[in-house]
DNA sequence: GCTTGACCTTCCCGTAGCTGGAGCCTTTAG
DNA sequence: CTAAAGGCTCCAGCTACGGGAAGGTCAAGC
């Protein structure tokens, strides 16, 4: 299967699939003409990566997940640990964003927002 | 004032300050020896940027904020609009992260997390 | 006067995770 | 036979810097 079909089958752009090969995630066979030739196992790995990425895992984390995916004797605890770490990361990001949002919306609330130049937002940024 | 002092005064690394000059945000005068020489107005701009960045504004947004900061005849409504757009961005990110978190923690909850290899997280990623 | 060390300069490379494009080759349809 | 569509590799660029090399400058101590 050529790369475009593989792209359609995995919902990934061809460029991204080539990139994943370049960084050693999925290495398909090559046809006689040099074209990439994706087998079912390759597609499974690509879909696996696509799903993991869409859940927010980094490429490095995907690498770890893939090696667990490949390991018949994995311990589900190891997978769970990775997922929990990710949940922690997400929690930290949410907390950070919430804090930013609170600060910003306080500033917004104090800005009358008309055509006059005086503005508490600018004043705060300027360190008033 | 040399760059290191400016860095201490603005809580920004010298590298970052040079970068801000390179992209046209703050251009200090130069001393006879070629050293950057920061005046009070430069420091104000740098602190302004530092605060805006720490509130989550992108460099492009900082550029817009700076031009409003420079504009004596600005309308506070324009500033408020930028801030509100940022709040919207943050809200969207939080929502996305919350959704990821929900999916992930559901998966985590279904994984027994022991030394056996069967794992609902891996199965989900594999598209089971 | 000389050395040493702290500072300054520019320049280039690397980060994450791709995306776009150039230039060229192969396959397929009409 | 031609033209379009797809494939290939390689290079550049995006954000917002950080690290480090090679070299110039300045202040302190001997």
PDB file of C-alpha atoms (C1' of nucleotides) in Angstrom:
ATOM      1  CA  UNK A   1       0.000   0.000   0.000  1.00  0.00           C
ATOM      2  CA  UNK A   2       1.389   3.366  -1.049  1.00  0.00           C
ATOM      3  CA  UNK A   3       1.723   6.263   1.315  1.00  0.00           C
ATOM      4  CA  UNK A   4      -1.398   8.125   0.234  1.00  0.00           C
ATOM      5  CA  UNK A   5      -3.629   5.164   0.876  1.00  0.00           C
ATOM      6  CA  UNK A   6      -1.887   4.634   4.183  1.00  0.00           C
ATOM      7  CA  UNK A   7      -2.503   8.291   4.985  1.00  0.00           C
ATOM      8  CA  UNK A   8      -6.204   7.907   4.266  1.00  0.00           C
ATOM      9  CA  UNK A   9      -6.349   4.702   6.283  1.00  0.00           C
ATOM     10  CA  UNK A  10      -4.709   6.266   9.329  1.00  0.00           C
ATOM     11  CA  UNK A  11      -5.992   9.821   9.145  1.00  0.00           C
ATOM     12  CA  UNK A  12      -2.444  11.160   9.059  1.00  0.00           C
ATOM     13  CA  UNK A  13      -0.885  13.403   6.380  1.00  0.00           C
ATOM     14  CA  UNK A  14       1.740  11.724   4.180  1.00  0.00           C
ATOM     15  CA  UNK A  15       4.290  14.252   5.381  1.00  0.00           C
ATOM     16  CA  UNK A  16       3.702  13.216   8.965  1.00  0.00           C
ATOM     17  CA  UNK A  17       4.009   9.530   8.091  1.00  0.00           C
ATOM     18  CA  UNK A  18       7.354  10.174   6.416  1.00  0.00           C
ATOM     19  CA  UNK A  19       8.406  12.123   9.450  1.00  0.00           C
ATOM     20  CA  UNK A  20       7.494   9.222  11.713  1.00  0.00           C
ATOM     21  CA  UNK A  21       9.683   7.008   9.596  1.00  0.00           C
ATOM     22  CA  UNK A  22      12.528   9.507   9.725  1.00  0.00           C
ATOM     23  CA  UNK A  23      12.492   9.512  13.513  1.00  0.00           C
ATOM     24  CA  UNK A  24      12.285   5.743  13.632  1.00  0.00           C
ATOM     25  CA  UNK A  25       8.689   5.098  14.657  1.00  0.00           C
ATOM     26  CA  UNK A  26       7.342   3.185  11.657  1.00  0.00           C
ATOM     27  CA  UNK A  27       9.617   1.833   8.926  1.00  0.00           C
ATOM     28  CA  UNK A  28       7.677   0.291   6.044  1.00  0.00           C
ATOM     29  CA  UNK A  29       9.118  -1.983   3.370  1.00  0.00           C
ATOM     30  CA  UNK A  30      10.095  -0.465   0.036  1.00  0.00           C
ATOM     31  CA  UNK A  31       8.786  -1.554  -3.355  1.00  0.00           C
ATOM     32  CA  UNK A  32      11.144  -2.161  -6.286  1.00  0.00           C
ATOM     33  CA  UNK A  33      10.618   1.427  -7.437  1.00  0.00           C
ATOM     34  CA  UNK A  34      11.603   2.818  -4.053  1.00  0.00           C
ATOM     35  CA  UNK A  35       8.057   3.657  -2.969  1.00  0.00           C
ATOM     36  CA  UNK A  36       7.080   2.998   0.653  1.00  0.00           C
ATOM     37  CA  UNK A  37       4.907  -0.087   0.961  1.00  0.00           C
ATOM     38  CA  UNK A  38       2.762  -0.213   4.104  1.00  0.00           C
ATOM     39  CA  UNK A  39       1.536  -3.533   5.476  1.00  0.00           C
ATOM     40  CA  UNK A  40      -1.289  -4.031   7.970  1.00  0.00           C
ATOM     41  CA  UNK A  41       1.107  -4.038  10.942  1.00  0.00           C
ATOM     42  CA  UNK A  42       2.499  -0.676   9.815  1.00  0.00           C
ATOM     43  CA  UNK A  43      -0.999   0.729   9.612  1.00  0.00           C
ATOM     44  CA  UNK A  44      -1.759  -0.532  13.095  1.00  0.00           C
ATOM     45  CA  UNK A  45       1.320   1.199  14.460  1.00  0.00           C
ATOM     46  CA  UNK A  46       0.457   4.421  12.642  1.00  0.00           C
ATOM     47  CA  UNK A  47      -3.101   4.385  13.975  1.00  0.00           C
ATOM     48  CA  UNK A  48      -1.725   3.642  17.416  1.00  0.00           C
ATOM     49  CA  UNK A  49       0.513   6.684  17.208  1.00  0.00           C
ATOM     50  CA  UNK A  50      -2.269   8.832  15.816  1.00  0.00           C
ATOM     51  CA  UNK A  51      -4.522   7.956  18.746  1.00  0.00           C
ATOM     52  CA  UNK A  52      -1.779   8.413  21.318  1.00  0.00           C
ATOM     53  CA  UNK A  53      -0.865  11.808  19.849  1.00  0.00           C
ATOM     54  CA  UNK A  54      -4.486  12.881  19.839  1.00  0.00           C
ATOM     55  CA  UNK A  55      -4.604  12.006  23.544  1.00  0.00           C
ATOM     56  CA  UNK A  56      -1.756  14.419  24.086  1.00  0.00           C
ATOM     57  CA  UNK A  57       1.188  12.045  24.369  1.00  0.00           C
ATOM     58  CA  UNK A  58       4.476  13.431  23.095  1.00  0.00           C
ATOM     59  CA  UNK A  59       6.507  11.617  20.471  1.00  0.00           C
ATOM     60  CA  UNK A  60       8.844  10.343  23.186  1.00  0.00           C
ATOM     61  CA  UNK A  61       5.905   9.059  25.172  1.00  0.00           C
ATOM     62  CA  UNK A  62       4.535   7.460  22.005  1.00  0.00           C
ATOM     63  CA  UNK A  63       7.847   5.713  21.642  1.00  0.00           C
ATOM     64  CA  UNK A  64       7.488   4.280  25.137  1.00  0.00           C
ATOM     65  CA  UNK A  65       3.888   3.313  24.512  1.00  0.00           C
ATOM     66  CA  UNK A  66       4.856   1.611  21.259  1.00  0.00           C
ATOM     67  CA  UNK A  67       7.512  -0.442  22.964  1.00  0.00           C
ATOM     68  CA  UNK A  68       4.928  -1.536  25.531  1.00  0.00           C
ATOM     69  CA  UNK A  69       2.544  -2.244  22.654  1.00  0.00           C
ATOM     70  CA  UNK A  70       5.198  -4.453  21.106  1.00  0.00           C
ATOM     71  CA  UNK A  71       6.054  -6.202  24.359  1.00  0.00           C
ATOM     72  CA  UNK A  72       3.948  -9.313  24.820  1.00  0.00           C
ATOM     73  CA  UNK A  73       5.091  -9.541  28.419  1.00  0.00           C
ATOM     74  CA  UNK A  74       4.427  -5.958  29.408  1.00  0.00           C
ATOM     75  CA  UNK A  75       2.928  -5.145  32.774  1.00  0.00           C
ATOM     76  CA  UNK A  76      -0.252  -3.125  32.492  1.00  0.00           C
ATOM     77  CA  UNK A  77       1.057  -1.180  35.491  1.00  0.00           C
ATOM     78  CA  UNK A  78       3.751   0.340  33.272  1.00  0.00           C
ATOM     79  CA  UNK A  79       1.160   1.550  30.786  1.00  0.00           C
ATOM     80  CA  UNK A  80      -0.990   2.887  33.566  1.00  0.00           C
ATOM     81  CA  UNK A  81       1.993   4.759  35.012  1.00  0.00           C
ATOM     82  CA  UNK A  82       2.606   6.527  31.696  1.00  0.00           C
ATOM     83  CA  UNK A  83      -1.053   7.444  31.413  1.00  0.00           C
ATOM     84  CA  UNK A  84      -1.155   8.717  34.971  1.00  0.00           C
ATOM     85  CA  UNK A  85       1.897  10.830  34.407  1.00  0.00           C
ATOM     86  CA  UNK A  86       0.161  12.309  31.387  1.00  0.00           C
ATOM     87  CA  UNK A  87      -2.926  13.039  33.455  1.00  0.00           C
ATOM     88  CA  UNK A  88      -0.670  14.840  35.906  1.00  0.00           C
ATOM     89  CA  UNK A  89       0.868  16.907  33.128  1.00  0.00           C
ATOM     90  CA  UNK A  90      -2.576  17.829  31.879  1.00  0.00           C
ATOM     91  CA  UNK A  91      -3.683  18.791  35.362  1.00  0.00           C
ATOM     92  CA  UNK A  92      -0.694  21.065  35.763  1.00  0.00           C
ATOM     93  CA  UNK A  93      -1.378  22.728  32.428  1.00  0.00           C
ATOM     94  CA  UNK A  94      -5.034  23.235  33.247  1.00  0.00           C
ATOM     95  CA  UNK A  95      -4.114  24.764  36.573  1.00  0.00           C
ATOM     96  CA  UNK A  96      -1.666  27.133  34.927  1.00  0.00           C
ATOM     97  CA  UNK A  97      -4.209  28.166  32.328  1.00  0.00           C
ATOM     98  CA  UNK A  98      -6.877  28.685  34.982  1.00  0.00           C
ATOM     99  CA  UNK A  99      -4.567  30.970  36.876  1.00  0.00           C
ATOM    100  CA  UNK A 100      -3.778  32.982  33.746  1.00  0.00           C
ATOM    101  CA  UNK A 101      -7.428  33.165  32.921  1.00  0.00           C
ATOM    102  CA  UNK A 102      -8.285  34.471  36.373  1.00  0.00           C
ATOM    103  CA  UNK A 103      -5.674  37.211  36.198  1.00  0.00           C
ATOM    104  CA  UNK A 104      -6.655  38.208  32.702  1.00  0.00           C
ATOM    105  CA  UNK A 105     -10.364  38.298  33.333  1.00  0.00           C
ATOM    106  CA  UNK A 106      -9.846  40.422  36.407  1.00  0.00           C
ATOM    107  CA  UNK A 107      -7.985  42.900  34.234  1.00  0.00           C
ATOM    108  CA  UNK A 108     -10.667  42.725  31.582  1.00  0.00           C
ATOM    109  CA  UNK A 109     -13.363  43.337  34.154  1.00  0.00           C
ATOM    110  CA  UNK A 110     -11.705  46.563  35.232  1.00  0.00           C
ATOM    111  CA  UNK A 111     -11.321  47.933  31.730  1.00  0.00           C
ATOM    112  CA  UNK A 112     -14.254  50.048  30.666  1.00  0.00           C
ATOM    113  CA  UNK A 113     -13.501  49.274  27.034  1.00  0.00           C
ATOM    114  CA  UNK A 114     -14.538  52.451  25.308  1.00  0.00           C
ATOM    115  CA  UNK A 115     -12.688  54.889  23.057  1.00  0.00           C
ATOM    116  CA  UNK A 116     -10.755  56.583  25.831  1.00  0.00           C
ATOM    117  CA  UNK A 117      -7.050  55.759  26.143  1.00  0.00           C
ATOM    118  CA  UNK A 118      -6.804  55.035  29.863  1.00  0.00           C
ATOM    119  CA  UNK A 119      -6.783  51.308  30.357  1.00  0.00           C
ATOM    120  CA  UNK A 120      -6.090  49.221  33.471  1.00  0.00           C
ATOM    121  CA  UNK A 121      -4.812  46.362  31.320  1.00  0.00           C
ATOM    122  CA  UNK A 122      -2.089  48.442  29.733  1.00  0.00           C
ATOM    123  CA  UNK A 123      -1.342  50.031  33.083  1.00  0.00           C
ATOM    124  CA  UNK A 124      -0.914  46.668  34.703  1.00  0.00           C
ATOM    125  CA  UNK A 125       1.367  45.441  31.929  1.00  0.00           C
ATOM    126  CA  UNK A 126       3.363  48.641  32.233  1.00  0.00           C
ATOM    127  CA  UNK A 127       3.782  47.860  35.918  1.00  0.00           C
ATOM    128  CA  UNK A 128       1.721  50.697  37.336  1.00  0.00           C
TER     129      UNK A 128
ATOM    130  CA  UNK B   1      22.999  50.313  31.175  1.00  0.00           C
ATOM    131  CA  UNK B   2      24.538  47.112  29.868  1.00  0.00           C
ATOM    132  CA  UNK B   3      22.524  44.062  28.996  1.00  0.00           C
ATOM    133  CA  UNK B   4      23.212  42.109  32.148  1.00  0.00           C
ATOM    134  CA  UNK B   5      21.919  44.872  34.367  1.00  0.00           C
ATOM    135  CA  UNK B   6      18.934  45.237  32.093  1.00  0.00           C
ATOM    136  CA  UNK B   7      18.360  41.515  32.380  1.00  0.00           C
ATOM    137  CA  UNK B   8      18.380  41.738  36.169  1.00  0.00           C
ATOM    138  CA  UNK B   9      16.113  44.751  36.097  1.00  0.00           C
ATOM    139  CA  UNK B  10      13.534  43.074  33.862  1.00  0.00           C
ATOM    140  CA  UNK B  11      13.791  39.467  35.002  1.00  0.00           C
ATOM    141  CA  UNK B  12      14.579  38.365  31.468  1.00  0.00           C
ATOM    142  CA  UNK B  13      17.650  36.409  30.300  1.00  0.00           C
ATOM    143  CA  UNK B  14      20.135  38.389  28.181  1.00  0.00           C
ATOM    144  CA  UNK B  15      19.551  35.934  25.337  1.00  0.00           C
ATOM    145  CA  UNK B  16      15.880  36.707  25.352  1.00  0.00           C
ATOM    146  CA  UNK B  17      16.521  40.434  25.362  1.00  0.00           C
ATOM    147  CA  UNK B  18      18.808  40.110  22.346  1.00  0.00           C
ATOM    148  CA  UNK B  19      16.150  38.022  20.676  1.00  0.00           C
ATOM    149  CA  UNK B  20      13.543  40.702  21.299  1.00  0.00           C
ATOM    150  CA  UNK B  21      15.835  43.175  19.621  1.00  0.00           C
ATOM    151  CA  UNK B  22      16.395  40.843  16.685  1.00  0.00           C
ATOM    152  CA  UNK B  23      12.656  40.553  16.049  1.00  0.00           C
ATOM    153  CA  UNK B  24      12.204  44.273  16.395  1.00  0.00           C
ATOM    154  CA  UNK B  25      10.529  44.637  19.795  1.00  0.00           C
ATOM    155  CA  UNK B  26      13.084  46.687  21.722  1.00  0.00           C
ATOM    156  CA  UNK B  27      16.053  48.366  20.040  1.00  0.00           C
ATOM    157  CA  UNK B  28      18.416  49.992  22.546  1.00  0.00           C
ATOM    158  CA  UNK B  29      21.092  52.537  21.709  1.00  0.00           C
ATOM    159  CA  UNK B  30      24.665  51.373  21.276  1.00  0.00           C
ATOM    160  CA  UNK B  31      27.649  52.641  23.217  1.00  0.00           C
ATOM    161  CA  UNK B  32      30.869  53.624  21.465  1.00  0.00           C
ATOM    162  CA  UNK B  33      32.223  50.123  22.029  1.00  0.00           C
ATOM    163  CA  UNK B  34      29.213  48.528  20.386  1.00  0.00           C
ATOM    164  CA  UNK B  35      27.590  47.394  23.629  1.00  0.00           C
ATOM    165  CA  UNK B  36      23.839  47.677  23.971  1.00  0.00           C
ATOM    166  CA  UNK B  37      22.872  50.585  26.191  1.00  0.00           C
ATOM    167  CA  UNK B  38      19.419  50.361  27.735  1.00  0.00           C
ATOM    168  CA  UNK B  39      17.592  53.467  28.867  1.00  0.00           C
ATOM    169  CA  UNK B  40      14.612  53.617  31.206  1.00  0.00           C
ATOM    170  CA  UNK B  41      12.120  53.557  28.349  1.00  0.00           C
ATOM    171  CA  UNK B  42      13.736  50.380  27.007  1.00  0.00           C
ATOM    172  CA  UNK B  43      13.452  48.784  30.425  1.00  0.00           C
ATOM    173  CA  UNK B  44       9.790  49.727  30.600  1.00  0.00           C
ATOM    174  CA  UNK B  45       9.143  48.103  27.264  1.00  0.00           C
ATOM    175  CA  UNK B  46      11.039  44.979  28.284  1.00  0.00           C
ATOM    176  CA  UNK B  47       9.109  44.698  31.541  1.00  0.00           C
ATOM    177  CA  UNK B  48       5.909  45.260  29.608  1.00  0.00           C
ATOM    178  CA  UNK B  49       6.750  42.390  27.314  1.00  0.00           C
ATOM    179  CA  UNK B  50       7.819  40.189  30.191  1.00  0.00           C
ATOM    180  CA  UNK B  51       4.474  40.709  31.922  1.00  0.00           C
ATOM    181  CA  UNK B  52       2.468  40.218  28.746  1.00  0.00           C
ATOM    182  CA  UNK B  53       4.343  37.000  27.959  1.00  0.00           C
ATOM    183  CA  UNK B  54       3.801  35.704  31.475  1.00  0.00           C
ATOM    184  CA  UNK B  55       0.085  36.305  30.969  1.00  0.00           C
ATOM    185  CA  UNK B  56       0.212  34.013  27.964  1.00  0.00           C
ATOM    186  CA  UNK B  57       0.293  36.539  25.133  1.00  0.00           C
ATOM    187  CA  UNK B  58       2.240  35.436  22.079  1.00  0.00           C
ATOM    188  CA  UNK B  59       5.016  37.546  20.626  1.00  0.00           C
ATOM    189  CA  UNK B  60       2.663  38.735  17.901  1.00  0.00           C
ATOM    190  CA  UNK B  61       0.088  39.721  20.483  1.00  0.00           C
ATOM    191  CA  UNK B  62       2.802  41.488  22.464  1.00  0.00           C
ATOM    192  CA  UNK B  63       3.614  43.431  19.343  1.00  0.00           C
ATOM    193  CA  UNK B  64       0.006  44.571  19.122  1.00  0.00           C
ATOM    194  CA  UNK B  65      -0.097  45.388  22.825  1.00  0.00           C
ATOM    195  CA  UNK B  66       3.116  47.381  22.525  1.00  0.00           C
ATOM    196  CA  UNK B  67       1.747  49.440  19.704  1.00  0.00           C
ATOM    197  CA  UNK B  68      -1.308  50.186  21.815  1.00  0.00           C
ATOM    198  CA  UNK B  69       1.014  50.982  24.721  1.00  0.00           C
ATOM    199  CA  UNK B  70       2.843  53.441  22.475  1.00  0.00           C
ATOM    200  CA  UNK B  71      -0.332  54.982  21.136  1.00  0.00           C
ATOM    201  CA  UNK B  72      -1.425  57.918  23.258  1.00  0.00           C
ATOM    202  CA  UNK B  73      -4.759  57.965  21.483  1.00  0.00           C
ATOM    203  CA  UNK B  74      -5.550  54.282  21.805  1.00  0.00           C
ATOM    204  CA  UNK B  75      -9.037  53.144  22.643  1.00  0.00           C
ATOM    205  CA  UNK B  76      -9.164  50.963  25.723  1.00  0.00           C
ATOM    206  CA  UNK B  77     -11.725  48.908  23.807  1.00  0.00           C
ATOM    207  CA  UNK B  78      -8.949  47.725  21.510  1.00  0.00           C
ATOM    208  CA  UNK B  79      -6.878  46.534  24.439  1.00  0.00           C
ATOM    209  CA  UNK B  80      -9.873  44.856  25.981  1.00  0.00           C
ATOM    210  CA  UNK B  81     -10.597  43.093  22.704  1.00  0.00           C
ATOM    211  CA  UNK B  82      -7.107  41.620  22.618  1.00  0.00           C
ATOM    212  CA  UNK B  83      -7.391  40.477  26.212  1.00  0.00           C
ATOM    213  CA  UNK B  84     -10.800  38.968  25.596  1.00  0.00           C
ATOM    214  CA  UNK B  85      -9.523  37.099  22.591  1.00  0.00           C
ATOM    215  CA  UNK B  86      -6.757  35.719  24.782  1.00  0.00           C
ATOM    216  CA  UNK B  87      -9.277  34.650  27.395  1.00  0.00           C
ATOM    217  CA  UNK B  88     -11.140  32.858  24.630  1.00  0.00           C
ATOM    218  CA  UNK B  89      -7.984  31.079  23.535  1.00  0.00           C
ATOM    219  CA  UNK B  90      -7.313  30.009  27.083  1.00  0.00           C
ATOM    220  CA  UNK B  91     -10.860  28.762  27.481  1.00  0.00           C
ATOM    221  CA  UNK B  92     -10.548  26.689  24.341  1.00  0.00           C
ATOM    222  CA  UNK B  93      -7.293  25.183  25.518  1.00  0.00           C
ATOM    223  CA  UNK B  94      -8.701  24.389  28.928  1.00  0.00           C
ATOM    224  CA  UNK B  95     -11.701  22.732  27.341  1.00  0.00           C
ATOM    225  CA  UNK B  96      -9.488  20.657  25.089  1.00  0.00           C
ATOM    226  CA  UNK B  97      -7.317  19.599  28.007  1.00  0.00           C
ATOM    227  CA  UNK B  98     -10.350  18.754  30.095  1.00  0.00           C
ATOM    228  CA  UNK B  99     -11.645  16.543  27.339  1.00  0.00           C
ATOM    229  CA  UNK B 100      -8.295  14.782  27.015  1.00  0.00           C
ATOM    230  CA  UNK B 101      -8.127  14.366  30.740  1.00  0.00           C
ATOM    231  CA  UNK B 102     -11.578  12.819  30.867  1.00  0.00           C
ATOM    232  CA  UNK B 103     -10.759  10.299  28.151  1.00  0.00           C
ATOM    233  CA  UNK B 104      -7.433   9.414  29.679  1.00  0.00           C
ATOM    234  CA  UNK B 105      -8.710   9.017  33.194  1.00  0.00           C
ATOM    235  CA  UNK B 106     -11.510   6.768  31.989  1.00  0.00           C
ATOM    236  CA  UNK B 107      -8.879   4.576  30.381  1.00  0.00           C
ATOM    237  CA  UNK B 108      -6.764   4.674  33.506  1.00  0.00           C
ATOM    238  CA  UNK B 109      -9.731   3.715  35.650  1.00  0.00           C
ATOM    239  CA  UNK B 110     -10.295   0.591  33.585  1.00  0.00           C
ATOM    240  CA  UNK B 111      -6.699  -0.562  33.729  1.00  0.00           C
ATOM    241  CA  UNK B 112      -6.039  -2.861  36.660  1.00  0.00           C
ATOM    242  CA  UNK B 113      -2.390  -1.839  36.623  1.00  0.00           C
ATOM    243  CA  UNK B 114      -0.681  -5.018  37.740  1.00  0.00           C
ATOM    244  CA  UNK B 115       1.992  -7.190  36.142  1.00  0.00           C
ATOM    245  CA  UNK B 116      -0.309  -8.852  33.632  1.00  0.00           C
ATOM    246  CA  UNK B 117       0.022  -7.729  30.007  1.00  0.00           C
ATOM    247  CA  UNK B 118      -3.634  -7.166  29.134  1.00  0.00           C
ATOM    248  CA  UNK B 119      -4.352  -3.480  29.286  1.00  0.00           C
ATOM    249  CA  UNK B 120      -7.401  -1.474  28.211  1.00  0.00           C
ATOM    250  CA  UNK B 121      -5.245   1.564  27.533  1.00  0.00           C
ATOM    251  CA  UNK B 122      -3.082  -0.205  24.999  1.00  0.00           C
ATOM    252  CA  UNK B 123      -6.148  -1.880  23.543  1.00  0.00           C
ATOM    253  CA  UNK B 124      -7.857   1.438  23.064  1.00  0.00           C
ATOM    254  CA  UNK B 125      -4.809   2.969  21.412  1.00  0.00           C
ATOM    255  CA  UNK B 126      -4.558  -0.081  19.188  1.00  0.00           C
ATOM    256  CA  UNK B 127      -8.141   0.591  18.120  1.00  0.00           C
ATOM    257  CA  UNK B 128      -9.761  -2.446  19.703  1.00  0.00           C
TER     258      UNK B 128
ATOM    259  C1'  DG C   1      52.239  47.215  32.101  1.00  0.00           C
ATOM    260  C1'  DC C   2      50.240  42.762  32.236  1.00  0.00           C
ATOM    261  C1'  DT C   3      47.217  39.250  33.227  1.00  0.00           C
ATOM    262  C1'  DT C   4      42.901  37.435  34.568  1.00  0.00           C
ATOM    263  C1'  DG C   5      38.218  37.061  34.612  1.00  0.00           C
ATOM    264  C1'  DA C   6      33.842  38.929  33.735  1.00  0.00           C
ATOM    265  C1'  DC C   7      31.446  40.894  30.506  1.00  0.00           C
ATOM    266  C1'  DC C   8      30.146  42.021  25.675  1.00  0.00           C
ATOM    267  C1'  DT C   9      29.548  40.998  20.528  1.00  0.00           C
ATOM    268  C1'  DT C  10      27.920  38.100  16.383  1.00  0.00           C
ATOM    269  C1'  DC C  11      26.914  33.745  14.387  1.00  0.00           C
ATOM    270  C1'  DC C  12      25.211  29.220  13.996  1.00  0.00           C
ATOM    271  C1'  DC C  13      22.870  25.016  15.724  1.00  0.00           C
ATOM    272  C1'  DG C  14      19.211  22.687  18.345  1.00  0.00           C
ATOM    273  C1'  DT C  15      14.637  22.126  20.468  1.00  0.00           C
ATOM    274  C1'  DA C  16       8.957  19.629  18.932  1.00  0.00           C
ATOM    275  C1'  DG C  17       6.369  18.220  15.505  1.00  0.00           C
ATOM    276  C1'  DC C  18       5.506  18.858  11.839  1.00  0.00           C
ATOM    277  C1'  DT C  19       4.348  21.732   6.959  1.00  0.00           C
ATOM    278  C1'  DG C  20       5.435  23.636   2.462  1.00  0.00           C
ATOM    279  C1'  DG C  21       8.016  23.705  -1.555  1.00  0.00           C
ATOM    280  C1'  DA C  22      11.670  22.628  -5.176  1.00  0.00           C
ATOM    281  C1'  DG C  23      13.353  19.456  -8.338  1.00  0.00           C
ATOM    282  C1'  DC C  24      13.130  15.119 -10.126  1.00  0.00           C
ATOM    283  C1'  DC C  25      11.270  10.212 -11.172  1.00  0.00           C
ATOM    284  C1'  DT C  26       7.416   6.724 -11.916  1.00  0.00           C
ATOM    285  C1'  DT C  27       2.941   5.231 -12.711  1.00  0.00           C
ATOM    286  C1'  DT C  28      -1.549   5.523 -14.764  1.00  0.00           C
ATOM    287  C1'  DA C  29      -5.381   7.199 -17.748  1.00  0.00           C
ATOM    288  C1'  DG C  30      -6.867   8.710 -21.982  1.00  0.00           C
TER     289       DG C  30
ATOM    290  C1'  DC D   1       2.372   9.977 -26.397  1.00  0.00           C
ATOM    291  C1'  DT D   2       1.215  13.148 -23.196  1.00  0.00           C
ATOM    292  C1'  DA D   3      -0.350  14.917 -19.033  1.00  0.00           C
ATOM    293  C1'  DA D   4      -1.767  14.395 -14.459  1.00  0.00           C
ATOM    294  C1'  DA D   5      -1.154  12.352 -10.266  1.00  0.00           C
ATOM    295  C1'  DG D   6       1.554  10.393  -7.198  1.00  0.00           C
ATOM    296  C1'  DG D   7       6.093   9.174  -5.307  1.00  0.00           C
ATOM    297  C1'  DC D   8      11.006  10.363  -3.811  1.00  0.00           C
ATOM    298  C1'  DT D   9      14.717  13.297  -1.236  1.00  0.00           C
ATOM    299  C1'  DC D  10      16.361  17.415   0.586  1.00  0.00           C
ATOM    300  C1'  DC D  11      15.987  22.107   2.355  1.00  0.00           C
ATOM    301  C1'  DA D  12      13.639  25.844   4.744  1.00  0.00           C
ATOM    302  C1'  DG D  13      10.521  27.633   8.121  1.00  0.00           C
ATOM    303  C1'  DC D  14       7.317  27.906  12.076  1.00  0.00           C
ATOM    304  C1'  DT D  15       7.569  29.466  18.127  1.00  0.00           C
ATOM    305  C1'  DA D  16      10.382  31.479  21.400  1.00  0.00           C
ATOM    306  C1'  DC D  17      14.068  31.074  22.751  1.00  0.00           C
ATOM    307  C1'  DG D  18      18.839  28.419  24.841  1.00  0.00           C
ATOM    308  C1'  DG D  19      23.691  26.726  24.287  1.00  0.00           C
ATOM    309  C1'  DG D  20      28.039  27.372  22.873  1.00  0.00           C
ATOM    310  C1'  DA D  21      32.015  28.989  19.862  1.00  0.00           C
ATOM    311  C1'  DA D  22      35.159  32.608  18.457  1.00  0.00           C
ATOM    312  C1'  DG D  23      36.589  36.895  19.424  1.00  0.00           C
ATOM    313  C1'  DG D  24      36.528  41.984  21.348  1.00  0.00           C
ATOM    314  C1'  DT D  25      36.404  44.995  25.809  1.00  0.00           C
ATOM    315  C1'  DC D  26      36.771  46.534  30.428  1.00  0.00           C
ATOM    316  C1'  DA D  27      37.998  46.770  35.454  1.00  0.00           C
ATOM    317  C1'  DA D  28      40.789  44.933  39.170  1.00  0.00           C
ATOM    318  C1'  DG D  29      44.898  43.249  41.112  1.00  0.00           C
ATOM    319  C1'  DC D  30      50.014  42.536  40.967  1.00  0.00           C
TER     320       DC D  30
END
